[in-house]
Amino acid sequence: MIHTIFGRLDLSSLSLWRAIQDPTVSELVAAGAATAVLLGALVTVSLLTWFRLWGPLWRDWLTSVDHKRIGIMYCALALIMLARGVIEGVLMRTQQAFGLHGGFLTPDHFSQLFSTHGTIMIFFVAMPFIAGVINYVMPLQIGARDMAFPVMNQISLGLTATGAALVMISLVLGKFATGGWANYPPYTGSDFQPGPGPDYWIWSIVLAGIGTTLSGINFAVTLYKERAPGMTFLRMPIFCWTVICTSIIMIFALPPLTVAALMLAADRYLDFHFFTNDLGGNMMNYVNLFWLFGHPEVYLLVIPAYGIFSEVISTFSGKRIYGYMSMVYATMSIAVLSFCVWLHHFFTMGQSANINAAFGIASMAIAVPTGIKVYNWMATIFRGRVRMTVPMIYATGFFYLFVIGGLSGVMLANPVISYQVHNTLFLVAHFHNVIIPGVLFGLLAGYHYWFPKAFGFRLNEGWGRAAAYLWIAGFSFTFLPLYWLGLHGMPRRSATFSDPAFQPTLWLALFGAVLILAALTCLAVQLWVSIRDRDSLTVPLGDPWDGRSLEWSIPSPPPEYNFAMQPQVAARDDFAEAKTKSRAYTEPEEYEDIEMPNNTAIGMIICVCATLFGLALVFWMWWLAALSFLAIVLSITLPTFLTETTHVIPAAKIAAEHRAWLDKVKDASAVDRLEETQESNLGRALLERPTRIEAAE
Amino acid sequence: MIFRRIFGIIPLIGCFALAACSKAGSTFLLPAGPIAAAQRAEFIQILGWTLVAIVPVFALVPVLLWRYRYRNRDARYAPDWDRSPLLEVLMWGVPLVIVTVLSVQLYRTTHELDPIKPIASDNPPLRVEAVGLDWKWLFIYPDLGIATINELAFPEKTSVALDLTTDTVMQSFLISALAGQIYTMPGMHTRLHVLADQPGEFEGENTQFNGTGFPQQKFRAIAMTPTAFESWVEEVRSDGQPLTAKHYGVLAQATTGATAQQQLGAKALSGGVLHFSSVDNDLFDEVLHRYMRGTPVPSANQPGAVGYDPQASTGEPNQ
C-alpha cells in the first residue's frame, strides 16, 4: 500500500534524514542546502502572507500574460538559480583546492554538484535570463504590443519554472544525477544508476525543453508577424536579428535533446535498449543527439548576448552600429554553422580522420563571423563619444576575455589538440571563458541597460561598477589558471587529485571563486540599494541613456499596452533619428481603443501539475503521474471553450496617460551625457550632434 | 615560415616556463614521443596565427576607449558613420586568411596524426590490449601472454599498437606525454598508437568521468630500454599470479587497483599495480563480445553495474 502511494520515496530519500543518520561534513553540506531551500520557501511564504501580497502576486504577476512581466519573472528565476549555481561552483573550487588526496566532500556529492551546476547554469540561469531579456525587450524594439502567443508565452515560463523546481526539490528529496550536465549513458542507464538521480535530470530537462521550444516558436512568429509598420527586417535593431537566429536554434536544436532524454527515459522506465550495453543499444547515438542539441545551444546562448553588446556599445558610444549588414550576415552564418559542428565534442570517439577534419574546419570557420563582430564593435567605438557606464565595463571585459576564449576555441576546434586537452580542465576553462564573459557579461550588461526601462529607476552605479570589476577579476583568477591545469592533464570532474604541483594553481582558482561570490553579493546589494534609493534614481521619462531604438521612446516603466499609438518606423535606429529630426515625443491626432489579452492561470496550473508529474515519475508514483498528466491536458483543452479572452482599454484612458507623460517630457530639461548617472537624469536626453556635421555615407 | 618564428617564440617560452613548474613527463608540453611533439608544435602554431587576429583587439580597445571618451572634445565625432569598404575587406579578409591557413594545416595534421596509424619505427611494433574497468586499467600483452593492472611497460623507440575497449561504462584513455586520448566504449573497439623516444615514466589516466573512483584511475606508462623491458616481462611472469576467470571477476568490480590488490592477495606494488603471469588469449575478444550475443545481459553480469556479482558471471561473460 505504502509502495503504491509513495513509490520509491522513503525516509532515506530525505537529505535531512541522511545527515542525521550519518553526520559527515559532506552530508551536512547537503542537509544545509536542503534547509536553505525549505527555509527560503518558508520565509517567502510568510513574507507574502504578512504583507498581504498573495493577491497582487497572483493578479499582477503569476497570471499575467504581459510579455514584460513574464520577462521579469524569467529574469528573477534566473537570478535565484544563479545564486545556487555560483555557490555550487565555489563549493567545487573549495573541494578541489583541498582535494590533494582528500577534501571535505564525498566523491558522490562532488559529482552531484558538477551535474547540478552544469544543468542549472545552462538550463535555469542562462536560458531563462536570455528568454527574459528577449521577452522584455524584443516586442518593444519592434513596436509590438505583446508576443504573438501571449498565453503560450506564459506556459513556456511555467514549464521552465517546473524544470527549475525539480532541480531545487532534488536538494530535499532524493539525489540528483551524477553524470555531468550531459549524462552520457550507459553510466546513466538503470544498470549503473538505478536511483532517482538521472530521472530528476531527464524530467527537468524534458519539461523545460518543451517550454524552450515553445518560446522559440513564439519569438520567431512575433518577429515575423508583429513588427510595426515600416519596421522592415533590415531596420530591426541588431538585438532583434540575434533573436531571430536564436529562435531558429531553439526550434531546431531543442528537439534532439528532448528526444534523447526521452529515449534515455524509455531505457530506464520501459526496458528499452536505445543506449544500453546489451541488445544492440548504442551510446554513441545518444552522444550524437545530445551534441546535435548541445553545440547549437551555446550559440543559442551567446548570439543574443552579441545582440545586447551591439545595443550597449552603439548606445554608449552615441553612434550607429558599424557595419549593420555585416552584423546580420555574421549572425546568420553563426546560426547556420552552429548546426554543422557538433562532432567536435567527441573527436576522440574513433571516427576517421576525414570526418574529424571536416568538423574541425567547420568549427574553426565560426571564428570568422565571430571575429567580424568583434571588429565591428570596435569600429562602433571609433569616432564615437564613449561613456564608461557599467554595461560598457562589462563590454570591455568581454572584449579582452572573450577573444581569449575564442583563441582556445580555435585550438579545441583542431582535432590534433582536442585529442590532448579534451575532457581536461582546459575544456572547462574554455567554455566558462566563452559563457561567462560572453553570455553572462552580456546579460548583466543588458540587465543594467534595460533595468530603468522595466522599473522606472536606474541601478546604483557604484555597486554596479564594483560588481563588474569583481566579475572580471573573479573570472580571470578562477578560470585562466584552469587552462594551465588542463594542459597538464588534470581531468575535469575530479573530486581529488594526486599531483602536488596542481595545488597552488587550484588555490588561485579558489581565490577567483571567492571574488565571484563577492561580485554576486555586490549585485544583490546593488539591487537592494537601488530599490531603497529609487526616488533619486528615477527616470520616468523613459530615455536615460540617449537610446536609439523604439523601447526608449515610451515611458519607464511602459504601460501595459506598450505604445499609445502604433509606431510608424522610418529608419534604422528610428528613435535616434526621430530625436535629430524633432519628430520624437509627438502627440497623435487621434487615439484608438486597444485590445489586450486577459490574464489566465493556465501557465501556473501547468507549472504545478508538471512539477507533480515530474516528481511522480522520478519516484514511481504512477497514480499521481496519471492524475497530473490528465490535469495538464484538461488545463490546456478546457480554456479553449472560453470566448472572452481579451479586454479593451478605452482610447480616452490611453490619451490621458499619454498626454500626461508628454507634458512631463516637455517640462523636463534635457540632460547631457555627463549627467547620465546623476539624479538630474529623469530620462530626457539632450540632442548631441557634432558641431561639424560629417557626411554620413 | 616567418610567422612561425615570430609568434612561435613567445608562447614557446611561456610553455616551457609553465611546464617547468610541473612534475616532468605528464604533459604534451614536455613531449616524450613524436605524436605529442607534433601536437605541441601544432598548439604553438595555432597560438601564433590566432594572435594575428587577437593582438589588434588587445592593443586597440584601450586606445579607442581613451581616444573617444566622452570628455575628449578634440576627437572627431561621427555618429552616423557606419561603413568603410577598406575596413570591411580587412575585417572579413584577415580572419578568412587565418582560418584558411589553419584549415589546410588542420586537414594535413589530422590525417598525419590519426591515432589509428602505426608510428614509423625501426623496431617491430608491440601489441597491447587495454580494457577499461571501473577505476583501473587492464593491459594484456597477447604476444607475451602476460597482463598487468595500471602499469603499461614497453620498450623505447617501439610503436605500441593499443587495441582498446571497456568492460563497463565509457572511458577515455590518455598518456599526455606521448599521444592524445581515445574513447573506450563497451562492445566497441578503438585503436591508438604511442611511441616513446627514450626511457621514462609517464602518467596515464582515464579522463571520462565514470563514478566515485574516477580520480584514482591513473596508470604508469613506462618506456624502457629493450633489456630492461625483457627483465620486466620476466619479473611479471615470475612474481605475478595467473589471470583466471575468477580473478577477472574480482577485477571487474567497481574498485580501485589498490583494493583489487588486497582482494586478490597480490603484492602491494605502489600505484595499485598488479602483475599477472598468464592470461587467456581470448579475454579481450570475450569482453568485446560480451553484449553482442543478442540476448539480454542482466545487471549481475554487467561488470561495473551496481548489481554486478562476479560469482554469477565467473568464466562465461554471458550466462
JSON list of N, CA and C in Angstrom, two decimals, chain A residues 524-582:
[
{"chain": "A", "resi": 524, "resn": "ALA", "atom": "N", "xyz": [23.55, 41.78, -5.44]},
{"chain": "A", "resi": 524, "resn": "ALA", "atom": "CA", "xyz": [22.40, 41.74, -4.53]},
{"chain": "A", "resi": 524, "resn": "ALA", "atom": "C", "xyz": [22.29, 43.06, -3.76]},
{"chain": "A", "resi": 525, "resn": "VAL", "atom": "N", "xyz": [23.43, 43.55, -3.25]},
{"chain": "A", "resi": 525, "resn": "VAL", "atom": "CA", "xyz": [23.43, 44.82, -2.51]},
{"chain": "A", "resi": 525, "resn": "VAL", "atom": "C", "xyz": [22.97, 45.95, -3.43]},
{"chain": "A", "resi": 526, "resn": "GLN", "atom": "N", "xyz": [23.46, 45.91, -4.66]},
{"chain": "A", "resi": 526, "resn": "GLN", "atom": "CA", "xyz": [23.10, 46.96, -5.62]},
{"chain": "A", "resi": 526, "resn": "GLN", "atom": "C", "xyz": [21.58, 47.01, -5.81]},
{"chain": "A", "resi": 527, "resn": "LEU", "atom": "N", "xyz": [20.98, 45.84, -5.94]},
{"chain": "A", "resi": 527, "resn": "LEU", "atom": "CA", "xyz": [19.53, 45.80, -6.16]},
{"chain": "A", "resi": 527, "resn": "LEU", "atom": "C", "xyz": [18.82, 46.39, -4.94]},
{"chain": "A", "resi": 528, "resn": "TRP", "atom": "N", "xyz": [19.28, 46.00, -3.76]},
{"chain": "A", "resi": 528, "resn": "TRP", "atom": "CA", "xyz": [18.68, 46.50, -2.52]},
{"chain": "A", "resi": 528, "resn": "TRP", "atom": "C", "xyz": [18.82, 48.02, -2.42]},
{"chain": "A", "resi": 529, "resn": "VAL", "atom": "N", "xyz": [20.06, 48.50, -2.62]},
{"chain": "A", "resi": 529, "resn": "VAL", "atom": "CA", "xyz": [20.34, 49.94, -2.51]},
{"chain": "A", "resi": 529, "resn": "VAL", "atom": "C", "xyz": [19.53, 50.72, -3.55]},
{"chain": "A", "resi": 530, "resn": "SER", "atom": "N", "xyz": [19.44, 50.17, -4.74]},
{"chain": "A", "resi": 530, "resn": "SER", "atom": "CA", "xyz": [18.73, 50.88, -5.80]},
{"chain": "A", "resi": 530, "resn": "SER", "atom": "C", "xyz": [17.24, 50.98, -5.50]},
{"chain": "A", "resi": 531, "resn": "ILE", "atom": "N", "xyz": [16.68, 49.89, -4.96]},
{"chain": "A", "resi": 531, "resn": "ILE", "atom": "CA", "xyz": [15.25, 49.95, -4.61]},
{"chain": "A", "resi": 531, "resn": "ILE", "atom": "C", "xyz": [15.04, 50.96, -3.49]},
{"chain": "A", "resi": 532, "resn": "ARG", "atom": "N", "xyz": [15.96, 50.97, -2.52]},
{"chain": "A", "resi": 532, "resn": "ARG", "atom": "CA", "xyz": [15.86, 51.90, -1.40]},
{"chain": "A", "resi": 532, "resn": "ARG", "atom": "C", "xyz": [15.92, 53.35, -1.90]},
{"chain": "A", "resi": 533, "resn": "ASP", "atom": "N", "xyz": [16.87, 53.62, -2.82]},
{"chain": "A", "resi": 533, "resn": "ASP", "atom": "CA", "xyz": [17.08, 54.99, -3.29]},
{"chain": "A", "resi": 533, "resn": "ASP", "atom": "C", "xyz": [16.35, 55.28, -4.60]},
{"chain": "A", "resi": 534, "resn": "ARG", "atom": "N", "xyz": [15.27, 54.56, -4.85]},
{"chain": "A", "resi": 534, "resn": "ARG", "atom": "CA", "xyz": [14.67, 54.66, -6.18]},
{"chain": "A", "resi": 534, "resn": "ARG", "atom": "C", "xyz": [14.20, 56.07, -6.52]},
{"chain": "A", "resi": 535, "resn": "ASP", "atom": "N", "xyz": [13.88, 56.86, -5.49]},
{"chain": "A", "resi": 535, "resn": "ASP", "atom": "CA", "xyz": [13.37, 58.21, -5.79]},
{"chain": "A", "resi": 535, "resn": "ASP", "atom": "C", "xyz": [14.45, 59.09, -6.42]},
{"chain": "A", "resi": 536, "resn": "SER", "atom": "N", "xyz": [15.70, 58.88, -6.01]},
{"chain": "A", "resi": 536, "resn": "SER", "atom": "CA", "xyz": [16.75, 59.71, -6.59]},
{"chain": "A", "resi": 536, "resn": "SER", "atom": "C", "xyz": [17.30, 59.10, -7.88]},
{"chain": "A", "resi": 537, "resn": "LEU", "atom": "N", "xyz": [16.87, 57.88, -8.21]},
{"chain": "A", "resi": 537, "resn": "LEU", "atom": "CA", "xyz": [17.35, 57.24, -9.43]},
{"chain": "A", "resi": 537, "resn": "LEU", "atom": "C", "xyz": [16.28, 57.22, -10.51]},
{"chain": "A", "resi": 538, "resn": "THR", "atom": "N", "xyz": [15.19, 57.88, -10.24]},
{"chain": "A", "resi": 538, "resn": "THR", "atom": "CA", "xyz": [14.02, 57.70, -11.10]},
{"chain": "A", "resi": 538, "resn": "THR", "atom": "C", "xyz": [14.21, 58.31, -12.50]},
{"chain": "A", "resi": 539, "resn": "VAL", "atom": "N", "xyz": [13.71, 57.60, -13.51]},
{"chain": "A", "resi": 539, "resn": "VAL", "atom": "CA", "xyz": [13.80, 58.07, -14.90]},
{"chain": "A", "resi": 539, "resn": "VAL", "atom": "C", "xyz": [12.46, 57.87, -15.60]},
{"chain": "A", "resi": 540, "resn": "PRO", "atom": "N", "xyz": [11.39, 58.47, -15.12]},
{"chain": "A", "resi": 540, "resn": "PRO", "atom": "CA", "xyz": [10.06, 58.17, -15.65]},
{"chain": "A", "resi": 540, "resn": "PRO", "atom": "C", "xyz": [9.89, 58.55, -17.12]},
{"chain": "A", "resi": 541, "resn": "LEU", "atom": "N", "xyz": [10.74, 59.46, -17.61]},
{"chain": "A", "resi": 541, "resn": "LEU", "atom": "CA", "xyz": [10.51, 59.93, -18.98]},
{"chain": "A", "resi": 541, "resn": "LEU", "atom": "C", "xyz": [10.97, 58.91, -20.01]},
{"chain": "A", "resi": 542, "resn": "GLY", "atom": "N", "xyz": [11.77, 57.94, -19.56]},
{"chain": "A", "resi": 542, "resn": "GLY", "atom": "CA", "xyz": [11.93, 56.76, -20.42]},
{"chain": "A", "resi": 542, "resn": "GLY", "atom": "C", "xyz": [13.19, 56.67, -21.23]},
{"chain": "A", "resi": 543, "resn": "ASP", "atom": "N", "xyz": [14.00, 57.73, -21.28]},
{"chain": "A", "resi": 543, "resn": "ASP", "atom": "CA", "xyz": [15.18, 57.64, -22.16]},
{"chain": "A", "resi": 543, "resn": "ASP", "atom": "C", "xyz": [16.45, 58.04, -21.41]},
{"chain": "A", "resi": 544, "resn": "PRO", "atom": "N", "xyz": [16.88, 57.21, -20.43]},
{"chain": "A", "resi": 544, "resn": "PRO", "atom": "CA", "xyz": [18.01, 57.63, -19.60]},
{"chain": "A", "resi": 544, "resn": "PRO", "atom": "C", "xyz": [19.36, 57.59, -20.31]},
{"chain": "A", "resi": 545, "resn": "TRP", "atom": "N", "xyz": [19.49, 56.76, -21.35]},
{"chain": "A", "resi": 545, "resn": "TRP", "atom": "CA", "xyz": [20.83, 56.55, -21.95]},
{"chain": "A", "resi": 545, "resn": "TRP", "atom": "C", "xyz": [20.97, 57.20, -23.33]},
{"chain": "A", "resi": 546, "resn": "ASP", "atom": "N", "xyz": [20.07, 58.10, -23.70]},
{"chain": "A", "resi": 546, "resn": "ASP", "atom": "CA", "xyz": [20.05, 58.62, -25.06]},
{"chain": "A", "resi": 546, "resn": "ASP", "atom": "C", "xyz": [19.94, 57.45, -26.04]},
{"chain": "A", "resi": 547, "resn": "GLY", "atom": "N", "xyz": [18.89, 56.68, -25.86]},
{"chain": "A", "resi": 547, "resn": "GLY", "atom": "CA", "xyz": [18.72, 55.43, -26.60]},
{"chain": "A", "resi": 547, "resn": "GLY", "atom": "C", "xyz": [18.39, 55.64, -28.07]},
{"chain": "A", "resi": 548, "resn": "ARG", "atom": "N", "xyz": [18.48, 54.57, -28.82]},
{"chain": "A", "resi": 548, "resn": "ARG", "atom": "CA", "xyz": [18.36, 54.68, -30.27]},
{"chain": "A", "resi": 548, "resn": "ARG", "atom": "C", "xyz": [17.17, 53.93, -30.84]},
{"chain": "A", "resi": 549, "resn": "SER", "atom": "N", "xyz": [16.65, 52.95, -30.08]},
{"chain": "A", "resi": 549, "resn": "SER", "atom": "CA", "xyz": [15.58, 52.12, -30.64]},
{"chain": "A", "resi": 549, "resn": "SER", "atom": "C", "xyz": [14.25, 52.42, -29.93]},
{"chain": "A", "resi": 550, "resn": "LEU", "atom": "N", "xyz": [13.18, 51.82, -30.44]},
{"chain": "A", "resi": 550, "resn": "LEU", "atom": "CA", "xyz": [11.82, 52.22, -30.05]},
{"chain": "A", "resi": 550, "resn": "LEU", "atom": "C", "xyz": [11.52, 52.11, -28.56]},
{"chain": "A", "resi": 551, "resn": "GLU", "atom": "N", "xyz": [12.17, 51.14, -27.87]},
{"chain": "A", "resi": 551, "resn": "GLU", "atom": "CA", "xyz": [11.79, 50.94, -26.46]},
{"chain": "A", "resi": 551, "resn": "GLU", "atom": "C", "xyz": [12.07, 52.19, -25.63]},
{"chain": "A", "resi": 552, "resn": "TRP", "atom": "N", "xyz": [12.96, 53.07, -26.09]},
{"chain": "A", "resi": 552, "resn": "TRP", "atom": "CA", "xyz": [13.29, 54.27, -25.31]},
{"chain": "A", "resi": 552, "resn": "TRP", "atom": "C", "xyz": [12.33, 55.41, -25.60]},
{"chain": "A", "resi": 553, "resn": "SER", "atom": "N", "xyz": [11.42, 55.23, -26.57]},
{"chain": "A", "resi": 553, "resn": "SER", "atom": "CA", "xyz": [10.52, 56.31, -26.94]},
{"chain": "A", "resi": 553, "resn": "SER", "atom": "C", "xyz": [9.23, 56.31, -26.13]},
{"chain": "A", "resi": 554, "resn": "ILE", "atom": "N", "xyz": [9.16, 55.43, -25.12]},
{"chain": "A", "resi": 554, "resn": "ILE", "atom": "CA", "xyz": [7.94, 55.33, -24.32]},
{"chain": "A", "resi": 554, "resn": "ILE", "atom": "C", "xyz": [8.31, 55.49, -22.85]},
{"chain": "A", "resi": 555, "resn": "PRO", "atom": "N", "xyz": [7.30, 55.70, -21.97]},
{"chain": "A", "resi": 555, "resn": "PRO", "atom": "CA", "xyz": [7.62, 55.94, -20.55]},
{"chain": "A", "resi": 555, "resn": "PRO", "atom": "C", "xyz": [8.29, 54.74, -19.90]},
{"chain": "A", "resi": 556, "resn": "SER", "atom": "N", "xyz": [8.94, 54.99, -18.77]},
{"chain": "A", "resi": 556, "resn": "SER", "atom": "CA", "xyz": [9.51, 53.90, -17.96]},
{"chain": "A", "resi": 556, "resn": "SER", "atom": "C", "xyz": [8.80, 53.91, -16.61]},
{"chain": "A", "resi": 557, "resn": "PRO", "atom": "N", "xyz": [8.26, 52.82, -16.13]},
{"chain": "A", "resi": 557, "resn": "PRO", "atom": "CA", "xyz": [8.02, 51.60, -16.89]},
{"chain": "A", "resi": 557, "resn": "PRO", "atom": "C", "xyz": [6.94, 51.82, -17.94]},
{"chain": "A", "resi": 558, "resn": "PRO", "atom": "N", "xyz": [6.98, 51.03, -19.02]},
{"chain": "A", "resi": 558, "resn": "PRO", "atom": "CA", "xyz": [5.99, 51.23, -20.09]},
{"chain": "A", "resi": 558, "resn": "PRO", "atom": "C", "xyz": [4.60, 50.81, -19.62]},
{"chain": "A", "resi": 559, "resn": "PRO", "atom": "N", "xyz": [3.56, 51.41, -20.20]},
{"chain": "A", "resi": 559, "resn": "PRO", "atom": "CA", "xyz": [2.19, 50.98, -19.86]},
{"chain": "A", "resi": 559, "resn": "PRO", "atom": "C", "xyz": [1.95, 49.55, -20.39]},
{"chain": "A", "resi": 560, "resn": "GLU", "atom": "N", "xyz": [0.89, 48.94, -19.90]},
{"chain": "A", "resi": 560, "resn": "GLU", "atom": "CA", "xyz": [0.55, 47.56, -20.28]},
{"chain": "A", "resi": 560, "resn": "GLU", "atom": "C", "xyz": [0.53, 47.39, -21.80]},
{"chain": "A", "resi": 561, "resn": "TYR", "atom": "N", "xyz": [0.02, 48.43, -22.50]},
{"chain": "A", "resi": 561, "resn": "TYR", "atom": "CA", "xyz": [-0.15, 48.32, -23.95]},
{"chain": "A", "resi": 561, "resn": "TYR", "atom": "C", "xyz": [1.07, 48.81, -24.73]},
{"chain": "A", "resi": 562, "resn": "ASN", "atom": "N", "xyz": [2.17, 49.07, -24.02]},
{"chain": "A", "resi": 562, "resn": "ASN", "atom": "CA", "xyz": [3.45, 49.48, -24.61]},
{"chain": "A", "resi": 562, "resn": "ASN", "atom": "C", "xyz": [3.42, 50.83, -25.32]},
{"chain": "A", "resi": 563, "resn": "PHE", "atom": "N", "xyz": [2.73, 50.89, -26.46]},
{"chain": "A", "resi": 563, "resn": "PHE", "atom": "CA", "xyz": [2.75, 52.11, -27.27]},
{"chain": "A", "resi": 563, "resn": "PHE", "atom": "C", "xyz": [1.34, 52.70, -27.31]},
{"chain": "A", "resi": 564, "resn": "ALA", "atom": "N", "xyz": [1.23, 53.99, -27.01]},
{"chain": "A", "resi": 564, "resn": "ALA", "atom": "CA", "xyz": [-0.09, 54.62, -27.01]},
{"chain": "A", "resi": 564, "resn": "ALA", "atom": "C", "xyz": [-0.69, 54.59, -28.42]},
{"chain": "A", "resi": 565, "resn": "MET", "atom": "N", "xyz": [0.17, 54.77, -29.42]},
{"chain": "A", "resi": 565, "resn": "MET", "atom": "CA", "xyz": [-0.30, 54.54, -30.78]},
{"chain": "A", "resi": 565, "resn": "MET", "atom": "C", "xyz": [0.78, 53.73, -31.48]},
{"chain": "A", "resi": 566, "resn": "GLN", "atom": "N", "xyz": [0.38, 52.99, -32.50]},
{"chain": "A", "resi": 566, "resn": "GLN", "atom": "CA", "xyz": [1.34, 52.12, -33.15]},
{"chain": "A", "resi": 566, "resn": "GLN", "atom": "C", "xyz": [2.45, 52.97, -33.80]},
{"chain": "A", "resi": 567, "resn": "PRO", "atom": "N", "xyz": [3.70, 52.66, -33.53]},
{"chain": "A", "resi": 567, "resn": "PRO", "atom": "CA", "xyz": [4.78, 53.47, -34.11]},
{"chain": "A", "resi": 567, "resn": "PRO", "atom": "C", "xyz": [4.84, 53.30, -35.63]},
{"chain": "A", "resi": 568, "resn": "GLN", "atom": "N", "xyz": [5.20, 54.37, -36.31]},
{"chain": "A", "resi": 568, "resn": "GLN", "atom": "CA", "xyz": [5.46, 54.30, -37.75]},
{"chain": "A", "resi": 568, "resn": "GLN", "atom": "C", "xyz": [6.97, 54.42, -37.92]},
{"chain": "A", "resi": 569, "resn": "VAL", "atom": "N", "xyz": [7.60, 53.37, -38.36]},
{"chain": "A", "resi": 569, "resn": "VAL", "atom": "CA", "xyz": [9.06, 53.35, -38.37]},
{"chain": "A", "resi": 569, "resn": "VAL", "atom": "C", "xyz": [9.57, 53.85, -39.71]},
{"chain": "A", "resi": 570, "resn": "ALA", "atom": "N", "xyz": [10.52, 54.77, -39.66]},
{"chain": "A", "resi": 570, "resn": "ALA", "atom": "CA", "xyz": [11.01, 55.36, -40.91]},
{"chain": "A", "resi": 570, "resn": "ALA", "atom": "C", "xyz": [12.48, 55.08, -41.15]},
{"chain": "A", "resi": 571, "resn": "ALA", "atom": "N", "xyz": [13.17, 54.56, -40.15]},
{"chain": "A", "resi": 571, "resn": "ALA", "atom": "CA", "xyz": [14.62, 54.37, -40.32]},
{"chain": "A", "resi": 571, "resn": "ALA", "atom": "C", "xyz": [15.13, 53.31, -39.36]},
{"chain": "A", "resi": 572, "resn": "ARG", "atom": "N", "xyz": [16.37, 52.87, -39.61]},
{"chain": "A", "resi": 572, "resn": "ARG", "atom": "CA", "xyz": [17.09, 52.09, -38.62]},
{"chain": "A", "resi": 572, "resn": "ARG", "atom": "C", "xyz": [17.35, 53.01, -37.44]},
{"chain": "A", "resi": 573, "resn": "ASP", "atom": "N", "xyz": [17.47, 52.53, -36.24]},
{"chain": "A", "resi": 573, "resn": "ASP", "atom": "CA", "xyz": [17.66, 53.39, -35.07]},
{"chain": "A", "resi": 573, "resn": "ASP", "atom": "C", "xyz": [16.62, 54.50, -35.11]},
{"chain": "A", "resi": 574, "resn": "ASP", "atom": "N", "xyz": [15.37, 54.11, -35.22]},
{"chain": "A", "resi": 574, "resn": "ASP", "atom": "CA", "xyz": [14.32, 55.08, -35.52]},
{"chain": "A", "resi": 574, "resn": "ASP", "atom": "C", "xyz": [14.19, 56.17, -34.47]},
{"chain": "A", "resi": 575, "resn": "PHE", "atom": "N", "xyz": [14.32, 55.80, -33.18]},
{"chain": "A", "resi": 575, "resn": "PHE", "atom": "CA", "xyz": [14.12, 56.82, -32.15]},
{"chain": "A", "resi": 575, "resn": "PHE", "atom": "C", "xyz": [15.26, 57.85, -32.18]},
{"chain": "A", "resi": 576, "resn": "ALA", "atom": "N", "xyz": [16.51, 57.37, -32.46]},
{"chain": "A", "resi": 576, "resn": "ALA", "atom": "CA", "xyz": [17.63, 58.32, -32.56]},
{"chain": "A", "resi": 576, "resn": "ALA", "atom": "C", "xyz": [17.37, 59.28, -33.70]},
{"chain": "A", "resi": 577, "resn": "GLU", "atom": "N", "xyz": [16.89, 58.76, -34.81]},
{"chain": "A", "resi": 577, "resn": "GLU", "atom": "CA", "xyz": [16.59, 59.61, -35.96]},
{"chain": "A", "resi": 577, "resn": "GLU", "atom": "C", "xyz": [15.45, 60.56, -35.65]},
{"chain": "A", "resi": 578, "resn": "ALA", "atom": "N", "xyz": [14.44, 60.04, -34.94]},
{"chain": "A", "resi": 578, "resn": "ALA", "atom": "CA", "xyz": [13.31, 60.90, -34.58]},
{"chain": "A", "resi": 578, "resn": "ALA", "atom": "C", "xyz": [13.77, 62.07, -33.72]},
{"chain": "A", "resi": 579, "resn": "LYS", "atom": "N", "xyz": [14.73, 61.80, -32.81]},
{"chain": "A", "resi": 579, "resn": "LYS", "atom": "CA", "xyz": [15.20, 62.88, -31.95]},
{"chain": "A", "resi": 579, "resn": "LYS", "atom": "C", "xyz": [15.96, 63.94, -32.75]},
{"chain": "A", "resi": 580, "resn": "THR", "atom": "N", "xyz": [16.78, 63.51, -33.72]},
{"chain": "A", "resi": 580, "resn": "THR", "atom": "CA", "xyz": [17.50, 64.51, -34.51]},
{"chain": "A", "resi": 580, "resn": "THR", "atom": "C", "xyz": [16.56, 65.29, -35.41]},
{"chain": "A", "resi": 581, "resn": "LYS", "atom": "N", "xyz": [15.50, 64.64, -35.90]},
{"chain": "A", "resi": 581, "resn": "LYS", "atom": "CA", "xyz": [14.58, 65.32, -36.81]},
{"chain": "A", "resi": 581, "resn": "LYS", "atom": "C", "xyz": [13.39, 65.90, -36.08]},
{"chain": "A", "resi": 582, "resn": "SER", "atom": "N", "xyz": [13.48, 65.98, -34.75]},
{"chain": "A", "resi": 582, "resn": "SER", "atom": "CA", "xyz": [12.42, 66.56, -33.92]},
{"chain": "A", "resi": 582, "resn": "SER", "atom": "C", "xyz": [11.04, 65.97, -34.18]}
]
